[in-house]
CSV table of C-alpha atoms and ligand atoms in Angstrom, one decimal:
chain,number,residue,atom,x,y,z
A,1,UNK,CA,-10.8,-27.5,-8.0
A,2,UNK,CA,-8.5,-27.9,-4.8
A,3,UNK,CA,-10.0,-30.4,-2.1
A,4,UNK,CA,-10.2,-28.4,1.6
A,5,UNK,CA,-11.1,-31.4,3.5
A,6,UNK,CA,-10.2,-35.1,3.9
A,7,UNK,CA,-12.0,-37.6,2.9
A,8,UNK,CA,-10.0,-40.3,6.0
A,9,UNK,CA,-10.0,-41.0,9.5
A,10,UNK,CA,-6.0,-40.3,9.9
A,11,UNK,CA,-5.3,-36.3,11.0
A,12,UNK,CA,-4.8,-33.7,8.5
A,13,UNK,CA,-1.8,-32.1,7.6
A,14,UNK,CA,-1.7,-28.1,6.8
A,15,UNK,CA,2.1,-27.6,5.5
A,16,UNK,CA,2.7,-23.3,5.1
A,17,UNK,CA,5.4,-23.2,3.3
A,18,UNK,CA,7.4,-20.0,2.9
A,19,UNK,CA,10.7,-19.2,0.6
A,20,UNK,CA,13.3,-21.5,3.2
A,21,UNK,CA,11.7,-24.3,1.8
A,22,UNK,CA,12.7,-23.5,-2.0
A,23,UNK,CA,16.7,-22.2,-0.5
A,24,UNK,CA,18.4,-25.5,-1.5
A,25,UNK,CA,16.7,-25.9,-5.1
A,26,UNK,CA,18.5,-21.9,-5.6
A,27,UNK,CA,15.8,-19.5,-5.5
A,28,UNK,CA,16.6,-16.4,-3.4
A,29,UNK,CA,13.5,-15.1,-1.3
A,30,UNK,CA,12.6,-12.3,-3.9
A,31,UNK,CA,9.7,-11.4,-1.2
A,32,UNK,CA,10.6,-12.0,2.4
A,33,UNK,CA,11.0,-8.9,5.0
A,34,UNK,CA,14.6,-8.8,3.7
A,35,UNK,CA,13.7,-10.7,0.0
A,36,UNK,CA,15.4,-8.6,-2.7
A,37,UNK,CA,12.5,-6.7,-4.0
A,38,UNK,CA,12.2,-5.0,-0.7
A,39,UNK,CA,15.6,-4.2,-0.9
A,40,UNK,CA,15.5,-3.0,-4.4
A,41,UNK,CA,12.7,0.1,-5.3
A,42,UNK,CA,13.9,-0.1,-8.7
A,43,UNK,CA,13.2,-4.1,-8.9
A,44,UNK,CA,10.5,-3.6,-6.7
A,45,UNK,CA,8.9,-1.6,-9.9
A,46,UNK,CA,9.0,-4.4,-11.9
A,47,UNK,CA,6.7,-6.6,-9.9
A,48,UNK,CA,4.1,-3.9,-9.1
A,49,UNK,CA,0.8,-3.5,-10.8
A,50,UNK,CA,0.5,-0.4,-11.4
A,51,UNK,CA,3.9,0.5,-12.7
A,52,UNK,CA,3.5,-2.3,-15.4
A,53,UNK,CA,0.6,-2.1,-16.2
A,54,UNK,CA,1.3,2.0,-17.0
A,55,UNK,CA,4.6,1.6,-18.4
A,56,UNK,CA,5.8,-0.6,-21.7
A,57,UNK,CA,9.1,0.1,-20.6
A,58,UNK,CA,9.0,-1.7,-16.9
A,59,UNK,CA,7.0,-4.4,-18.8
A,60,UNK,CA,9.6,-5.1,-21.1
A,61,UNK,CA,12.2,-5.0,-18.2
A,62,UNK,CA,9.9,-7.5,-16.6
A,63,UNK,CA,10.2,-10.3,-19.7
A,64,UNK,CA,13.9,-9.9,-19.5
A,65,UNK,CA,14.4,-10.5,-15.7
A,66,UNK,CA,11.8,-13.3,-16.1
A,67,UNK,CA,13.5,-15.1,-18.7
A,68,UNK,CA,16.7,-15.0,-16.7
A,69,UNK,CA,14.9,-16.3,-13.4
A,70,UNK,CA,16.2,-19.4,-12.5
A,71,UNK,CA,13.1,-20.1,-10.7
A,72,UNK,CA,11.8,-22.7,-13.6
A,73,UNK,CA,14.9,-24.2,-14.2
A,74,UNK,CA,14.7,-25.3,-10.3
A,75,UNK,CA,14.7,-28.8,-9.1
A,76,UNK,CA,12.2,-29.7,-5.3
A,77,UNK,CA,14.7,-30.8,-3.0
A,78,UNK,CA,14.7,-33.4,-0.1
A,79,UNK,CA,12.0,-30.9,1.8
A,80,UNK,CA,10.0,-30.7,-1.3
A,81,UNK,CA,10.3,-34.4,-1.7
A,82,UNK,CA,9.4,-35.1,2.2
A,83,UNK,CA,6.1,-34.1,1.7
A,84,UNK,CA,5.4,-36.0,-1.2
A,85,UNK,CA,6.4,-39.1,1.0
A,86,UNK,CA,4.0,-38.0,3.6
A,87,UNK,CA,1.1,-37.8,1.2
A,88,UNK,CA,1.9,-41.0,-0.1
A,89,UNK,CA,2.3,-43.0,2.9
A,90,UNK,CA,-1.2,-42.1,3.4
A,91,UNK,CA,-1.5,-39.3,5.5
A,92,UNK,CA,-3.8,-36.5,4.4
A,93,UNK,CA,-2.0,-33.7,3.2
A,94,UNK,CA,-2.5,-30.1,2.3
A,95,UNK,CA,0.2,-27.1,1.2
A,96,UNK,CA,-0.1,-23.8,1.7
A,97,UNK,CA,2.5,-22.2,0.3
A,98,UNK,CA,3.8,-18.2,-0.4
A,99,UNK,CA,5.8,-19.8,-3.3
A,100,UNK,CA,5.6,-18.9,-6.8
A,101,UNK,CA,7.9,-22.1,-8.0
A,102,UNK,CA,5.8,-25.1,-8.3
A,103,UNK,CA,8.3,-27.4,-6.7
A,104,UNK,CA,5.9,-28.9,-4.8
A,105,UNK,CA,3.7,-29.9,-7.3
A,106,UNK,CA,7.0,-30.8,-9.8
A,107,UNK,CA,8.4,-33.0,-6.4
A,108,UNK,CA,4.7,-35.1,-7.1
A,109,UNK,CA,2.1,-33.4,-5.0
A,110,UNK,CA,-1.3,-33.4,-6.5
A,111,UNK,CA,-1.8,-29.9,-7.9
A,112,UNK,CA,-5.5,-30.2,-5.9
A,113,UNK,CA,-3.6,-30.6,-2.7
A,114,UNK,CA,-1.5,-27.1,-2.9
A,115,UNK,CA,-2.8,-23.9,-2.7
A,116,UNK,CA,-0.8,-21.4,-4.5
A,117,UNK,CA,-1.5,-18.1,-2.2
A,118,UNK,CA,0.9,-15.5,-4.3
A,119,UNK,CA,0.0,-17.4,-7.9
A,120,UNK,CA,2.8,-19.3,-10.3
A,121,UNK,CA,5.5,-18.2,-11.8
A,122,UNK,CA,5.2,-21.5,-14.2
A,123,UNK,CA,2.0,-19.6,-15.8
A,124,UNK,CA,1.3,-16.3,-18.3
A,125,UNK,CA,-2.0,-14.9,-17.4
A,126,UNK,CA,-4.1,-12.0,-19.4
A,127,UNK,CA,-5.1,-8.6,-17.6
A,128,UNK,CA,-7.8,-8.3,-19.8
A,129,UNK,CA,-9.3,-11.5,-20.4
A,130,UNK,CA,-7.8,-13.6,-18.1
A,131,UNK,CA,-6.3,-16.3,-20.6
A,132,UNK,CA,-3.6,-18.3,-18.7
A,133,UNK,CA,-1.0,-20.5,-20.9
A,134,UNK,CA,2.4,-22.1,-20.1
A,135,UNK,CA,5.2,-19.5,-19.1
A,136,UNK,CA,7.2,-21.5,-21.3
A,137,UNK,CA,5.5,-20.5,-24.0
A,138,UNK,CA,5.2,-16.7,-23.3
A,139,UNK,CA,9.1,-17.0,-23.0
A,140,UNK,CA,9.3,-18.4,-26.1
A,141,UNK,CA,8.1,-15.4,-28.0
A,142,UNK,CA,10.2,-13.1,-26.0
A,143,UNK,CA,13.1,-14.8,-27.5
A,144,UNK,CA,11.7,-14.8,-30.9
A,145,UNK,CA,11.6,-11.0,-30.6
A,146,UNK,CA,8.5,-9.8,-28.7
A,147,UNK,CA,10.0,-7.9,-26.0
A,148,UNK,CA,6.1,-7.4,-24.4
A,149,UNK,CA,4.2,-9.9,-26.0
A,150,UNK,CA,0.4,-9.3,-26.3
A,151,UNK,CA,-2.6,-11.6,-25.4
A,152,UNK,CA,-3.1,-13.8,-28.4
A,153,UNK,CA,-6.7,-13.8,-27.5
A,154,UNK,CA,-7.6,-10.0,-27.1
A,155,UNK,CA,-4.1,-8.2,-27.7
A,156,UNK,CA,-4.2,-7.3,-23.4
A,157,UNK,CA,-1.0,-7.3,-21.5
A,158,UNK,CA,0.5,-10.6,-20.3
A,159,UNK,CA,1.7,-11.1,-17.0
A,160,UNK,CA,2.9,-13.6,-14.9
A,161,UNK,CA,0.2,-15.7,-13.4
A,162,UNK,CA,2.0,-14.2,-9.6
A,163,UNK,CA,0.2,-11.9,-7.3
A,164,UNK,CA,2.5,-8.5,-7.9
A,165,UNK,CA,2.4,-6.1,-5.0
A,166,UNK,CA,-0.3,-3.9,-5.4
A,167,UNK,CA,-2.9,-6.9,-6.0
A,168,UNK,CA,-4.8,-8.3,-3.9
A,169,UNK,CA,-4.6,-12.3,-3.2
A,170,UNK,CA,-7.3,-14.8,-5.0
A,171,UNK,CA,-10.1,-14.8,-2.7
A,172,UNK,CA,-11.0,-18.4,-3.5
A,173,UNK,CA,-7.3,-19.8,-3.4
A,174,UNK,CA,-7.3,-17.2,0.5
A,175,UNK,CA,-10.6,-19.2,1.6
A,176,UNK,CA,-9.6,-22.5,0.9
A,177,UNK,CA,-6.4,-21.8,2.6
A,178,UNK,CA,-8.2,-20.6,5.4
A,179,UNK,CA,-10.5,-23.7,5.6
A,180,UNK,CA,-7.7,-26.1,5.4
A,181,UNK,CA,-5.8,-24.6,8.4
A,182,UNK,CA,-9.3,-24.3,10.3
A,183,UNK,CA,-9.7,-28.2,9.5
A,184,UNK,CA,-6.3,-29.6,10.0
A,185,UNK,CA,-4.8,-31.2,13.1
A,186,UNK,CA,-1.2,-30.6,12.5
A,187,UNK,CA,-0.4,-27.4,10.9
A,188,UNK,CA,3.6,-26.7,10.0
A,189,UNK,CA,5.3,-23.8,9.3
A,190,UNK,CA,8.3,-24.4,6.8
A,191,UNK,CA,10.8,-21.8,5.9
A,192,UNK,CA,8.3,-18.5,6.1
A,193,UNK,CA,9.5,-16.0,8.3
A,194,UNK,CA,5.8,-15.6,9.7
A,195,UNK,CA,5.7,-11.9,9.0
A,196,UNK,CA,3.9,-11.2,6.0
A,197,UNK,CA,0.0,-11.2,6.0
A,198,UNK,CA,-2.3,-13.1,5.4
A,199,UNK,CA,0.5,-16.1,5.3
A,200,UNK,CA,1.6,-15.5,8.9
A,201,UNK,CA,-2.3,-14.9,10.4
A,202,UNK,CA,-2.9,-18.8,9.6
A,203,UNK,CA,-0.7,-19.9,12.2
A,204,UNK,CA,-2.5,-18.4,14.7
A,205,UNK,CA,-5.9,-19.3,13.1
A,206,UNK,CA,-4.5,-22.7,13.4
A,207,UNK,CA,-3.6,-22.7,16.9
A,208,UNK,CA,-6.6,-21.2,17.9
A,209,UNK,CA,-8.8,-24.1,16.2
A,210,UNK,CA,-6.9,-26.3,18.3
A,211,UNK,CA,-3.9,-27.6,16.1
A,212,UNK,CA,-0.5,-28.5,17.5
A,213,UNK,CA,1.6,-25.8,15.5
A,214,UNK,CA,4.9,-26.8,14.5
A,215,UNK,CA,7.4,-23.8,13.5
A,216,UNK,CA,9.8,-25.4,11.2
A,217,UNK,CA,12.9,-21.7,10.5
A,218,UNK,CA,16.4,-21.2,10.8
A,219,UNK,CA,15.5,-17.7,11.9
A,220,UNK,CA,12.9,-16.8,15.2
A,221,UNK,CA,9.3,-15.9,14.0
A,222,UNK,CA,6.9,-14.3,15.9
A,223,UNK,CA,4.6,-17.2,16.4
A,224,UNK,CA,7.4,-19.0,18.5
A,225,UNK,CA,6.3,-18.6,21.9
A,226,UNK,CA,2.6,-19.5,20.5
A,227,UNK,CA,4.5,-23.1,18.6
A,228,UNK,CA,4.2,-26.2,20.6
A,229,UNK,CA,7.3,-27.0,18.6
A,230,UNK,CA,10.1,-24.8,17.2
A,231,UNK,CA,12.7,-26.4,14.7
A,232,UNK,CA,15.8,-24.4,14.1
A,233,UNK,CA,17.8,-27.4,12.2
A,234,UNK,CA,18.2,-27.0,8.5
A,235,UNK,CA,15.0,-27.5,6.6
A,236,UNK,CA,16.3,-30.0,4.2
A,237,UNK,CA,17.3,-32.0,6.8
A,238,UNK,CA,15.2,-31.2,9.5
A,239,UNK,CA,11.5,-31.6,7.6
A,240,UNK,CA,12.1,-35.4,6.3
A,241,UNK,CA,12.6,-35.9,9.9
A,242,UNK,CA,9.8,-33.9,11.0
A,243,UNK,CA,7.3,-35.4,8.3
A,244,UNK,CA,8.4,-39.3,8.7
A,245,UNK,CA,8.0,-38.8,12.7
A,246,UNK,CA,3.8,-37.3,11.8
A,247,UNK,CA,3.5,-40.3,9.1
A,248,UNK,CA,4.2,-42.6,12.1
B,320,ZN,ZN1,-6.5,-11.5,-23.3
């Protein structure tokens, strides 16, 4: 079970981290206002409930384009790896992050400490009885010739353990999010363009509770002018500063 609160005296650290966090470790933003599903109906299909959970066909095209995604074959980078060094230098820190990649938890941030708001592209999960294993493994029978592998459990339909469009987000994972950034004193906003809900609504949630909002995005978002700091620098340069200036 993720931990909301801190159990120390030193401020807490909400990080929202959005696809320009994951840019140097080369995973396009699939999502984003301009990701390439939004750009794509066609791909868009693949990643929407209802078409694959009505059509063996999109579900088979899913499996292939997820075993040629390069997002589990990705390494954190120097942002990913900032964090980690803020956590361990003894700050409390939480992640909220739009992310499907793991790289936070992969760079050495306790898996309790980030909550996944879109799901993991690093697990399978059942639509019937909710079974969850390794992607890896899902994968693996793919390439042995399964081209839509059923649940082992209950013979359901596997997905990934994502939030596709057309589902709605975990409430549980959605509160505690929305906890944390009600409970932090810091709250940083890392590579998310600030424009899809409920991701983008935190930031103002955080501001309003009273935290100094840090917008950390090569691009403007619209909680700039609401930011008591906005940091256009490259993220995997500018967040090691940012972080080791807060770790103090
Ligand atoms: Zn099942």
């Amino acid at each position: 079970m993720a931990e909301v609160t801190s159990r120390h005296d030193r401020p807490l650290v909400a990080i929202l981290s959005g696809a320009g966090i994951s840019t140097d470790s080369g995973i396009p933003d699939y999502r984003g206002p301009n990701g390439l599903w939004r750009r794509d109906p066609e791909a868009q299909k693949l990643v929407t409930y209802e078409y694959y959970m009505a059509d063996p066909e999109i579900r088979r095209r899913s499996w292939q384009m997820r075993r040629e995604n390069r997002t589990l074959k990705a390494e954190p980078n120097a942002a990913h790896r900032a964090v980690v060094a803020l956590e361990r230098s003894g700050v409390p820190v939480r992640v909220i992050t739009q992310n499907v990649d793991g790289l936070h938890q992969l760079a050495g941030l306790p898996a309790r400490k980030v909550f996944e708001l879109h799901g993991s592209a690093r697990s399978f999960v059942c639509t019937g009885c909710h079974a969850r294993g390794p992607m890896e493994d899902a994968l693996a029978r793919v390439e042995a010739g399964e081209d839509d592998p059923p649940c082992r459990e209950c013979g359901g339909i596997l997905k990934s353990a994502t939030v596709m469009f057309g589902q709605r987000l975990d409430p549980v994972v959605l509160g505690q999010a929305v906890a944390v950034t009600k409970a932090c004193q810091v709250f940083v906003a890392v590579g998310s363009s600030l424009q899809v809900q409920p991701a983008a609504g935190l930031a103002g949630v955080a501001a309003e509770h009273g935290a100094r909002l840090i917008v950390v995005n090569a691009e403007p978002t619209p909680y700039d002018e609401m930011a008591d700091e906005v940091v256009r620098e490259p993220i995997g340069t500018a967040l090691p500063a940012l972080l080791e200036r807060l770790a103090g």
